[in-house]
XYZ file of C-alpha atoms in Angstrom:
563
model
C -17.681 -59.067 -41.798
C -16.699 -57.168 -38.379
C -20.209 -55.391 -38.467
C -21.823 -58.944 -38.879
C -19.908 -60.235 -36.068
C -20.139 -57.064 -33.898
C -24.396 -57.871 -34.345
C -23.711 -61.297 -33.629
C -21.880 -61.362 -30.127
C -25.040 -58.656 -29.684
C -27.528 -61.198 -30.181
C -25.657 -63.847 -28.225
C -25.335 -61.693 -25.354
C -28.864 -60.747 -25.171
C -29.700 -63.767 -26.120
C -27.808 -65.435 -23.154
C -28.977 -62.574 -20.566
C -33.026 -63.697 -21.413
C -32.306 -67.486 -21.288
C -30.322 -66.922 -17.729
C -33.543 -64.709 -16.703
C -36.624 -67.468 -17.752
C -34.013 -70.109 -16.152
C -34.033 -68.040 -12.541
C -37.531 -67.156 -12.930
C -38.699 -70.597 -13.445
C -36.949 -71.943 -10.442
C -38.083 -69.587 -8.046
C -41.916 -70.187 -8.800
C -41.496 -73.675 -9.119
C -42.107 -74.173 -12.726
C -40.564 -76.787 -15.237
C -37.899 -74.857 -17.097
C -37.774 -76.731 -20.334
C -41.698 -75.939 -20.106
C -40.881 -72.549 -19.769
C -37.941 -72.207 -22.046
C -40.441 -73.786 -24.550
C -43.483 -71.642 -23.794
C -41.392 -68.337 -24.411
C -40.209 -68.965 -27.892
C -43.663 -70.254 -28.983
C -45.199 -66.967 -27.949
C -42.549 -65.028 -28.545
C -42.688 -66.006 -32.296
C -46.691 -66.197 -32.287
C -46.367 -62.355 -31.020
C -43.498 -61.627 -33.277
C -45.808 -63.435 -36.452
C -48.906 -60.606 -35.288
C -46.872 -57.344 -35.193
C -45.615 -58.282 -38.931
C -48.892 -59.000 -40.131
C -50.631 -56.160 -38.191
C -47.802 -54.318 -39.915
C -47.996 -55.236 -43.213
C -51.940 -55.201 -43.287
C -51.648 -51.689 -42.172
C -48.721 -50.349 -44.606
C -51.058 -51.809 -47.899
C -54.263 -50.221 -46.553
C -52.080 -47.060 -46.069
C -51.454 -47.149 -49.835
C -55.069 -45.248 -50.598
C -53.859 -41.877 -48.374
C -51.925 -39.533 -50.528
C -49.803 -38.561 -48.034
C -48.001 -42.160 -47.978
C -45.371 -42.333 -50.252
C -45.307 -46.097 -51.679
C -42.469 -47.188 -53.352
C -41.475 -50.716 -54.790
C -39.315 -51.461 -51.721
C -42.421 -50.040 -49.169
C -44.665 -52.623 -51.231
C -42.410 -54.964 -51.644
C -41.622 -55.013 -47.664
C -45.637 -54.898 -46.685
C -46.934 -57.847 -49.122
C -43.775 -59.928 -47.738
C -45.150 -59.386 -44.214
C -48.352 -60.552 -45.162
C -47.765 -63.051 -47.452
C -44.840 -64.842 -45.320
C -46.596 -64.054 -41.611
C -50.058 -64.624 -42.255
C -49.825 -68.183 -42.902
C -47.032 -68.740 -40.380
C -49.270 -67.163 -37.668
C -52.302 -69.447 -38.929
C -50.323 -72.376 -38.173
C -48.560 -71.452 -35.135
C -52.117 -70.378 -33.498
C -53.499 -73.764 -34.316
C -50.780 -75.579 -32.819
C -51.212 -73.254 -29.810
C -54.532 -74.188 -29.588
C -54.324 -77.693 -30.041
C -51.443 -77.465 -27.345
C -54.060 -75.926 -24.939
C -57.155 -78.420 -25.505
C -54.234 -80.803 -25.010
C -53.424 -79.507 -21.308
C -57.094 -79.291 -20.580
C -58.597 -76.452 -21.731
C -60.623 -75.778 -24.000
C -58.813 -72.791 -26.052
C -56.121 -70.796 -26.458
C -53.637 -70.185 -23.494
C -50.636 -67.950 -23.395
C -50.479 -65.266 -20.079
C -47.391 -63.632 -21.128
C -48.055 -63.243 -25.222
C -51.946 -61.975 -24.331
C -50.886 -59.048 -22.056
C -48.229 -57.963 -24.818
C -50.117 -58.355 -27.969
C -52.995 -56.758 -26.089
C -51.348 -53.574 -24.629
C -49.353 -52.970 -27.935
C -52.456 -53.369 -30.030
C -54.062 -50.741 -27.225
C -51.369 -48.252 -27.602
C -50.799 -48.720 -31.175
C -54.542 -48.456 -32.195
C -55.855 -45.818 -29.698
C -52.636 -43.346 -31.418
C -54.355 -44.055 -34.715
C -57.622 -43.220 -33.398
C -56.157 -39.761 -32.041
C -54.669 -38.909 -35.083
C -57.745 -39.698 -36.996
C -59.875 -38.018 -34.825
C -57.859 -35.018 -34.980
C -57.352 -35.508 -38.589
C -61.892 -35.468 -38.817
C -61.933 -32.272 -36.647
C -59.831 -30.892 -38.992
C -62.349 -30.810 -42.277
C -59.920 -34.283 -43.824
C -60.395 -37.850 -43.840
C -56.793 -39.272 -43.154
C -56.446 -42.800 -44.354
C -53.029 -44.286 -42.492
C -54.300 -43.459 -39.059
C -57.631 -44.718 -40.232
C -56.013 -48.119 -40.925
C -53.568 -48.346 -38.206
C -57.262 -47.550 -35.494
C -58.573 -50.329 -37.599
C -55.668 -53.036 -38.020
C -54.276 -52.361 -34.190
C -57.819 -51.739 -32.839
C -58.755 -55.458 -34.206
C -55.322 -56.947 -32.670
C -56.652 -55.386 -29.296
C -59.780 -56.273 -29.167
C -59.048 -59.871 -30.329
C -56.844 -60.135 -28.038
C -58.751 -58.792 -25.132
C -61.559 -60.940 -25.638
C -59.283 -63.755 -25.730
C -57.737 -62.996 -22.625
C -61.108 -63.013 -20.729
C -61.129 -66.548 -19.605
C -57.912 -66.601 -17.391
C -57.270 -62.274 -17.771
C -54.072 -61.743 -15.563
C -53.786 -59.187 -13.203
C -50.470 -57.133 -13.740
C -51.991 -57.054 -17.990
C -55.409 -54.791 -16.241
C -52.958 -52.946 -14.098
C -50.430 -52.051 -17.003
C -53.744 -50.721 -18.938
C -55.052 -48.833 -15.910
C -51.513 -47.123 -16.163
C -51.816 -46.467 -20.018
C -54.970 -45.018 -19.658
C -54.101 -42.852 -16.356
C -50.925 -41.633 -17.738
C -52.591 -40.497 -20.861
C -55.290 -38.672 -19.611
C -53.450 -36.982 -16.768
C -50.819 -35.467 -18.948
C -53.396 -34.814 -21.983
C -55.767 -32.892 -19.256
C -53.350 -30.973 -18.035
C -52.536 -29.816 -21.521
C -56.165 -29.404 -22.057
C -56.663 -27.685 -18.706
C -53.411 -25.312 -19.347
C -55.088 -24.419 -23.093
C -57.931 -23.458 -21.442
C -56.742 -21.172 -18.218
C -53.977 -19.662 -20.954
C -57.212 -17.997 -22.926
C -58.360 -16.969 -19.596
C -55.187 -15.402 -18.676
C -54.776 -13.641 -21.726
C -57.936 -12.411 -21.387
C -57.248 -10.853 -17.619
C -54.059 -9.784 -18.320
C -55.820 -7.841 -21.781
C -52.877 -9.541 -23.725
C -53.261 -8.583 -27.762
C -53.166 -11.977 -30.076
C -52.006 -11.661 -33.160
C -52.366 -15.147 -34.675
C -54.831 -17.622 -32.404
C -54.515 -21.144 -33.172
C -58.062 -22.324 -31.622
C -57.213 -25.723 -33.124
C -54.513 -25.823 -30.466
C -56.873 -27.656 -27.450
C -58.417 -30.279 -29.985
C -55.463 -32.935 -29.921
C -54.979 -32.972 -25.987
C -58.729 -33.145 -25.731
C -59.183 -36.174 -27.929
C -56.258 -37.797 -26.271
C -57.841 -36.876 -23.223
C -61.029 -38.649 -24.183
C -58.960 -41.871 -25.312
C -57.277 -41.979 -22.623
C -60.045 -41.523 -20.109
C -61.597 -44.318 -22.023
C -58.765 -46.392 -21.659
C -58.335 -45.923 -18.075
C -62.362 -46.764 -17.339
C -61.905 -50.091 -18.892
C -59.370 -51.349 -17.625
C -59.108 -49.826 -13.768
C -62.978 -48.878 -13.330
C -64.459 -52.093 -15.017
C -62.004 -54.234 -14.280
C -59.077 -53.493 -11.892
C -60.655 -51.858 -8.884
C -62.756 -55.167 -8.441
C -60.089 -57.223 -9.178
C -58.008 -59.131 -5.385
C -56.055 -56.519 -3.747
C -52.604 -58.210 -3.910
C -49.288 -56.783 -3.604
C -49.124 -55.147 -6.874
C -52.730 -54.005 -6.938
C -51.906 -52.335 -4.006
C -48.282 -50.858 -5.507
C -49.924 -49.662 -8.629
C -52.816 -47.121 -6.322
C -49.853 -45.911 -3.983
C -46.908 -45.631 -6.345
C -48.597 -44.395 -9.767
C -51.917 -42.860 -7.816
C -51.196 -41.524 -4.320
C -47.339 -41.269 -5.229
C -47.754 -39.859 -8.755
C -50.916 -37.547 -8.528
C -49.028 -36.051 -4.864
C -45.824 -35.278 -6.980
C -47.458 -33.612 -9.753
C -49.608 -31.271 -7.258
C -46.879 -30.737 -5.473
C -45.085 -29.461 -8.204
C -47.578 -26.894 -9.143
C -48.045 -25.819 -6.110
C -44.257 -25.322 -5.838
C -44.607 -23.551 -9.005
C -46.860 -21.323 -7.556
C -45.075 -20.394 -4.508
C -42.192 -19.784 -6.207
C -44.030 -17.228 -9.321
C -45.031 -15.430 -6.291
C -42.219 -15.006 -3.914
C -39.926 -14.556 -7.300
C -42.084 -11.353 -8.148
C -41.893 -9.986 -4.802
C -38.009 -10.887 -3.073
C -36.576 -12.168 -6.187
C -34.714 -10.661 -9.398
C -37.881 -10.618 -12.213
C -37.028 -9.809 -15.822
C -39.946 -7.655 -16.807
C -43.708 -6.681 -16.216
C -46.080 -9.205 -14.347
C -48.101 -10.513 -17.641
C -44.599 -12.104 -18.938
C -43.748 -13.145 -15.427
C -46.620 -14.836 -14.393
C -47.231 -16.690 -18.223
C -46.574 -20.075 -16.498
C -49.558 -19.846 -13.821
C -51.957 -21.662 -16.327
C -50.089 -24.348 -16.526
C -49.425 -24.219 -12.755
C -52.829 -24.224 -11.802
C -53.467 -27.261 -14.328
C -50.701 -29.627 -12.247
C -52.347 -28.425 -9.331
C -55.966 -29.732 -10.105
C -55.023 -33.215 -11.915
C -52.607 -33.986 -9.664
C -55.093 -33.417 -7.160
C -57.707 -35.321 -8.395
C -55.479 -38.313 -8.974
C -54.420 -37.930 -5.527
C -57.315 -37.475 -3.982
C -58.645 -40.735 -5.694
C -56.612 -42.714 -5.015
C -55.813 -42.099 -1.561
C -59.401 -42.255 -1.098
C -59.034 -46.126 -2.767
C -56.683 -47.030 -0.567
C -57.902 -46.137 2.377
C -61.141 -47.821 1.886
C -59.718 -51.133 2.828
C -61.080 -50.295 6.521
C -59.960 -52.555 9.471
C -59.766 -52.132 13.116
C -56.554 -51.440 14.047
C -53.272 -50.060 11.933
C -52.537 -52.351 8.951
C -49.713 -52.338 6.706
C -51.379 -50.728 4.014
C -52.171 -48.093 6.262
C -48.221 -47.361 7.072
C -47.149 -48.010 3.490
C -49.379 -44.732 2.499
C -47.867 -42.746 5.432
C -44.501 -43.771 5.285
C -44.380 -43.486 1.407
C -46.189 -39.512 1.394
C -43.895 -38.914 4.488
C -40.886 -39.831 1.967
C -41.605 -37.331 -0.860
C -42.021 -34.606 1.738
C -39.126 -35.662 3.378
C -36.894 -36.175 -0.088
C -38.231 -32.252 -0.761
C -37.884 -31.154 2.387
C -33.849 -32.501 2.625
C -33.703 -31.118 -1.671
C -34.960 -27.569 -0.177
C -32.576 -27.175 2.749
C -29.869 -28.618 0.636
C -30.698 -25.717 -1.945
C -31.000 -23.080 0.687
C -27.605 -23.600 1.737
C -26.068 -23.767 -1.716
C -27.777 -20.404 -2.550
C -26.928 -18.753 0.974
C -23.407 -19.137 0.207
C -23.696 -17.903 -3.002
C -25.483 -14.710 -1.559
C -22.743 -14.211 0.911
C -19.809 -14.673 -1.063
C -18.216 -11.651 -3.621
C -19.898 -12.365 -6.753
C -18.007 -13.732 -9.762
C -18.285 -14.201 -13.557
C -18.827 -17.770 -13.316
C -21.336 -17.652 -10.282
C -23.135 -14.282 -10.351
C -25.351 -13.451 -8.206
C -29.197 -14.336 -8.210
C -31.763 -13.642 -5.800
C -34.166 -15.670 -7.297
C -32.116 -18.806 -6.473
C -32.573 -18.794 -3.469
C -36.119 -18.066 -3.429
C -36.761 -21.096 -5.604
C -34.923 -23.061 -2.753
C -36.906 -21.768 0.034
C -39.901 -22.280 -1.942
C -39.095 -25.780 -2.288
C -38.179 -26.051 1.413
C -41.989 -24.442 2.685
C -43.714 -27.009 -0.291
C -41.903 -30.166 1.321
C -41.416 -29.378 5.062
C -45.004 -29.142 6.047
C -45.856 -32.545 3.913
C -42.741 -34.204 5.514
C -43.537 -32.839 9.149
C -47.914 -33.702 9.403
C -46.920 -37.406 8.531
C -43.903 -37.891 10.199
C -45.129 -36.450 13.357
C -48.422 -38.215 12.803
C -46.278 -41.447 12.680
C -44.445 -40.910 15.520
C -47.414 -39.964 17.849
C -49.048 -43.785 16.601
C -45.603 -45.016 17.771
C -45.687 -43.162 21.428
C -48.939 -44.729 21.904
C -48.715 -48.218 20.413
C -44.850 -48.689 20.354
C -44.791 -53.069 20.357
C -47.060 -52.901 17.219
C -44.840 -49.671 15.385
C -41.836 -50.644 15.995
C -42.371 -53.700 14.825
C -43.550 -53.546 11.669
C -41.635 -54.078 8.232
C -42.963 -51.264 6.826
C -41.390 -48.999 9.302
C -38.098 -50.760 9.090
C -37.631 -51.014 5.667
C -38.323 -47.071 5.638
C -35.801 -46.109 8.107
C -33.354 -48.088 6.641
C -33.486 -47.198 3.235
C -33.293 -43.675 4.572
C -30.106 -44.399 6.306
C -28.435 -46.484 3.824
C -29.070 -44.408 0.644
C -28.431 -41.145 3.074
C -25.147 -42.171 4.059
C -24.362 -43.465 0.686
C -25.217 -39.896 -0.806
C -23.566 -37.849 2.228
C -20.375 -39.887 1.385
C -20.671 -39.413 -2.636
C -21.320 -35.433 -1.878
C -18.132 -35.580 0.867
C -15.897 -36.990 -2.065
C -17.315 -34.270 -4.562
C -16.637 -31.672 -1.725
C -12.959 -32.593 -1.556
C -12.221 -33.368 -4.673
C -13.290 -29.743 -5.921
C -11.549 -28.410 -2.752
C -8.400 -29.926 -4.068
C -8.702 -28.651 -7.305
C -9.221 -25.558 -5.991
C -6.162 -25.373 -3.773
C -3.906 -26.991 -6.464
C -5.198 -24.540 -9.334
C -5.816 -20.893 -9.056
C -5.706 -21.003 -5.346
C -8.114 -20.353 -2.556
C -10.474 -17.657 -2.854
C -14.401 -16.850 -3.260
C -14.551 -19.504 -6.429
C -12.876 -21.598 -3.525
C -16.421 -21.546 -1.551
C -18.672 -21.413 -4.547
C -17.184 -24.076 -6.002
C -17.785 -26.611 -2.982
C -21.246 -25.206 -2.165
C -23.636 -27.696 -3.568
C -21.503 -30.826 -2.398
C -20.897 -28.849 1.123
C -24.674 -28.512 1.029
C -25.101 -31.915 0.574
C -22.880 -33.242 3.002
C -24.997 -31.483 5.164
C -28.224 -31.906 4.950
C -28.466 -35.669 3.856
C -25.775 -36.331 6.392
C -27.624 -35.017 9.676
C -31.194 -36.846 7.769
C -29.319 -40.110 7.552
C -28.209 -39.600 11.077
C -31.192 -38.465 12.091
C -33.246 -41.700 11.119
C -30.497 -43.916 12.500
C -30.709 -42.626 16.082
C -34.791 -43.166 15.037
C -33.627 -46.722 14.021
C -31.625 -47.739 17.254
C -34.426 -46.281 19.391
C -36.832 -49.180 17.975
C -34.122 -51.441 18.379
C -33.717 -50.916 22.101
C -37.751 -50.762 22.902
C -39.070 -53.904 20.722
C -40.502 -56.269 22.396
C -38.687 -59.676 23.931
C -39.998 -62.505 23.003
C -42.304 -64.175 25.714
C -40.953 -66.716 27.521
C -41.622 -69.274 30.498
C -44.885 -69.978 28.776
C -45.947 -73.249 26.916
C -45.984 -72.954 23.202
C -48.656 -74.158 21.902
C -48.692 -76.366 18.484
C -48.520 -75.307 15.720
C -51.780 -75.359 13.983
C -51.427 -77.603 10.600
C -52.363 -75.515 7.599
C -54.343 -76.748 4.214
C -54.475 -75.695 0.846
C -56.194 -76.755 -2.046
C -55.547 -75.519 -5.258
C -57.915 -75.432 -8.035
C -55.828 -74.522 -11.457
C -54.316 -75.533 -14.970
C -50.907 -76.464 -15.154
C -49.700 -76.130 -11.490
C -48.572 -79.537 -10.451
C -45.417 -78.542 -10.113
C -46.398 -75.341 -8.523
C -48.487 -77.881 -5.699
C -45.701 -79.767 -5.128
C -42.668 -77.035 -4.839
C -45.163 -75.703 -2.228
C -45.308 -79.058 0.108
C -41.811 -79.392 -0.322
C -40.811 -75.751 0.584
C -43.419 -75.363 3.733
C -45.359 -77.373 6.256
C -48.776 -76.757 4.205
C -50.776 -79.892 3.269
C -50.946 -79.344 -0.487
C -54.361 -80.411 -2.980
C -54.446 -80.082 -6.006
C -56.681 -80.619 -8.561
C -56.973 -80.054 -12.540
C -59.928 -77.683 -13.752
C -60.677 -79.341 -16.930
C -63.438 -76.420 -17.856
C -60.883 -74.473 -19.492
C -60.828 -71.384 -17.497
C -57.991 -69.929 -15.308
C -54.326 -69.715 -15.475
C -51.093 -71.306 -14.433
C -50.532 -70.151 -10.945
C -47.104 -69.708 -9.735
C -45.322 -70.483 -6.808
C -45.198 -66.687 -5.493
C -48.521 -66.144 -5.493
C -49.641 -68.361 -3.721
C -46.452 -67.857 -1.037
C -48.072 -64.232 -1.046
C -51.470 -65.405 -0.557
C -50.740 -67.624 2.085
C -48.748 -64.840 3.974
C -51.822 -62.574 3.645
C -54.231 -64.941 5.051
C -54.195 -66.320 8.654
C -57.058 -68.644 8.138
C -55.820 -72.657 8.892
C -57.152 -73.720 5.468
C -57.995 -71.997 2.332
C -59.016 -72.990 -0.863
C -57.613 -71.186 -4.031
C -59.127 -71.136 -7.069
C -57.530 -69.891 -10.481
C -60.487 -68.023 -11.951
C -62.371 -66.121 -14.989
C -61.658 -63.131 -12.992
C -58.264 -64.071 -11.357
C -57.371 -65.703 -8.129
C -59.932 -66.832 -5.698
C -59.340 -67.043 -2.136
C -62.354 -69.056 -0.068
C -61.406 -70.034 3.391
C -63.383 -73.188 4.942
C -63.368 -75.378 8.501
C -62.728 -78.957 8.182
């Protein structure tokens, strides 16, 4: 009885927590709420009604391979989920699609269910189609991953097709992120199999058992996931409207991502190197230098991810500095700076640890503080070409840099979660002092004991100072509003929207802004619902006086036009 309750007041809770969320959600784009509230559980039971059928299809077909145990409760369980779901998801896909022509379309319409039922029938059918590719290399015919390519491979592509008429943005972006992921880490598995038999090789290294089998599983999941990644971002996403998110998923998971994982190899690197030469090595170089395969492999996907998509984001050319343009620098500037501040914080730590008598809890090791130095020459130089690069833009156009919310929001954060950190690492620092003082005493565990937090303090103090002196210089040199000078009026803007379903979001817009709202109903069947934030974002994008937006095949449509 208590464990039934105990799952009860679980369920409740969540349960509450997801209602308050669609409720919020719903109100800040505008939309009805009891449409909303009502839209969720339908497609949360249609996709709920697919993943037990997919399920149950795939557990019965699984019955042929030999390897599949199937018991009368592993029958039992499968044949329920087919026999109870499959009718129930007839029905409730019929009334979905009745709902739909109802509305205006002419099919089936459900944003949030397509983009889940789609990327878990991508995930869960292109694992299938690893394993049974890997399973084929092998000299077998596998039948479970055979049937779970097949059963999740037809939710996905049902699915996808589906989702063509209206296909929303953030579902193409989430599969451009499958698909990079995947192949990323799978090449530089693949890449690290093949520079290890190199290695070996140069370094005349004596195998005793080779497993040449050992490349064929990050290759085929490199394949898959290259696959995955030119549908979805080559075919699709790289054409689609550069919005907000388009433009977070190239700098955060391309430029961001790809610049990390070089980064770390080349810190890798560095560090193999300096560690032979100043450090404390344990044994010959072959042993030593067994991770420089791997090394080398971060190095060149990283790099090619980088390189990509910095070369993607930069092609939005302009005269003059946009915003995309200091979101790139500001954000690369950050990682260097974040290693850069991690490195000196390190070298400090290990300094004091050099200096100070060594003891059985903190013996000491050279090679510490080579890894922090190497760390400190990886970051600094990244940290310093931007920043510096920045700051000369700012000397010579300081009304339009100082300006800009980029900029702010960048100092800022650096102040606020510098100071925040500095005064974590100052309460660590005292607290161990303390403990120190009121235990064995003070001594050399005294100063080892408070190096990492004294470090800290440190270095994250004097950046978070640094970038608020930074932060009150812009203060004092932005420009003054001009004054004495007739304003002129305001110029009257006008939007049309061409959609399904948005009513509500038309009107939430002419009551929240001065913008003339039209709307009117596509009764073809295509496009989406748009909400209330994108077409804030839109409008915040575009300086033109009147626009007309049009919920698309291929997304969002922005035409401006003179009256």
């Amino acid at each position: 009885m208590e464990f039934v309750l105990a799952a009860l007041i679980q369920i409740l809770v969540l349960g509450g927590a997801f209602f308050g969320l669609i409720v919020l959600l719903a109100r800040r784009s505008g939309r009805d709420i009891g449409g909303t509230l009502r839209r969720f559980f339908q497609q949360g039971i249609l996709l709920t009604l697919v993943i037990l059928v997919a399920t149950g299809v795939t557990g019965l077909l699984s019955v042929a391979d030999p390897d599949v145990v199937a018991g009368p409760g592993y029958l039992a369980f499968m044949l329920s989920c087919v026999i109870v779901g499959a009718p129930a998801l007839l029905l409730a896909a019929r009334r979905e699609r009745r709902r739909a022509i109802v509305d205006g379309g002419s099919g089936f319409s459900g944003g949030g269910y397509l983009v889940l039922a789609e990327l878990i029938g991508l995930v869960t059918g292109a694992t299938g189609l690893s394993l049974w590719a890997g399973s084929l290399l092998e000299g077998r015919f596998d039948i479970a991953p055979a049937s779970v390519m097949l059963v999740w491979g037809a939710v996905w592509a049902a699915h996808h097709r589906m989702g063509r008429a209206g296909r929303l943005q953030h579902g193409v972006l989430a599969g451009s992120l499958i698909g990079l992921v995947t192949a990323a880490v799978f090449g530089v598995l693949f890449l690290a199999w093949v520079f290890e038999r190199a290695y070996d090789v140069m370094a005349g290294a004596v195998m005793l058992v080779r497993d040449d089998r050992a490349f064929q599983q990050p290759l085929i999941e490199l394949v898959v996931g290259a696959a995955i990644w030119l549908r979805y971002w080559w075919m699709l996403g790289q054409r689609g409207e550069r919005t907000t998110l388009w433009r977070a998923y190239v700098l955060l998971a391309g430029v961001v991502g790809g610049l990390f994982t070089a980064l770390v190899g080349v810190w890798n690197m560095a560090y193999l190197t300096l560690d032979w030469w100043f450090g404390d090595p344990i044994g010959p170089a072959g042993p030593h230098f067994r991770e420089l395969p791997v090394t080398l492999a971060l190095i060149i996907v990283g790099g090619v991810v980088w390189r990509y998509h910095h070369a993607v984001m930069r092609s939005e050319a302009s005269e003059g500095r946009t915003e995309v343009d200091r979101a790139h620098d500001y954000t690369v500037a950050g990682v260097g700076l974040i290693a850069t501040v991690g490195g000196a914080a390190a070298v400090v730590a290990a300094l004091i640890q050099a200096l100070a008598p060594a003891t059985v809890l903190y013996p000491s090791d050279r090679s510490e503080l080579v890894a922090a130095v190497t760390v400190l020459l990886v970051g600094a130089p990244l940290w310093w070409r931007h920043w510096t690069g920045i700051q000369r833009i700012r000397s010579a156009r300081p009304s339009a840099e100082v300006v800009s919310p980029t900029r702010r929001i960048y100092l800022i954060a650096l102040f606020g979660l510098g100071g925040v950190v500095a005064l974590v690492s100052l309460l660590v620092l005292v607290y161990r002092g303390l403990e120190q003082i009121l235990g064995p005493g003070i001594g050399a565990g005294t100063v080892l004991a408070i190096r990492w937090p004294l470090a800290m303090v440190t270095t994250v103090g004097l950046t978070a100072a640094y970038h608020r002196i930074v932060r009150r210089t812009d203060l004092a040199e932005m420009p003054e509003p001009e004054t004495g000078r007739e304003t002129p009026p305001e110029t009257v803007r006008s939007v049309t929207l061409v959609a399904r379903d948005s009513r509500h979001v038309a009107e939430a817009l002419g009551d929240q802004t001065s913008v003339q709202v039209r709307y009117l109903e596509r009764s073809d069947g295509y496009g989406h619902p748009l909400a209330l934030e994108e077409v804030m974002e839109i409008l915040d994008n575009r300086p033109e006086p009147h626009l007309l937006i049009v919920s698309g095949q291929d997304g969002i449509e922005t035409v401006p036009y003179e009256e």
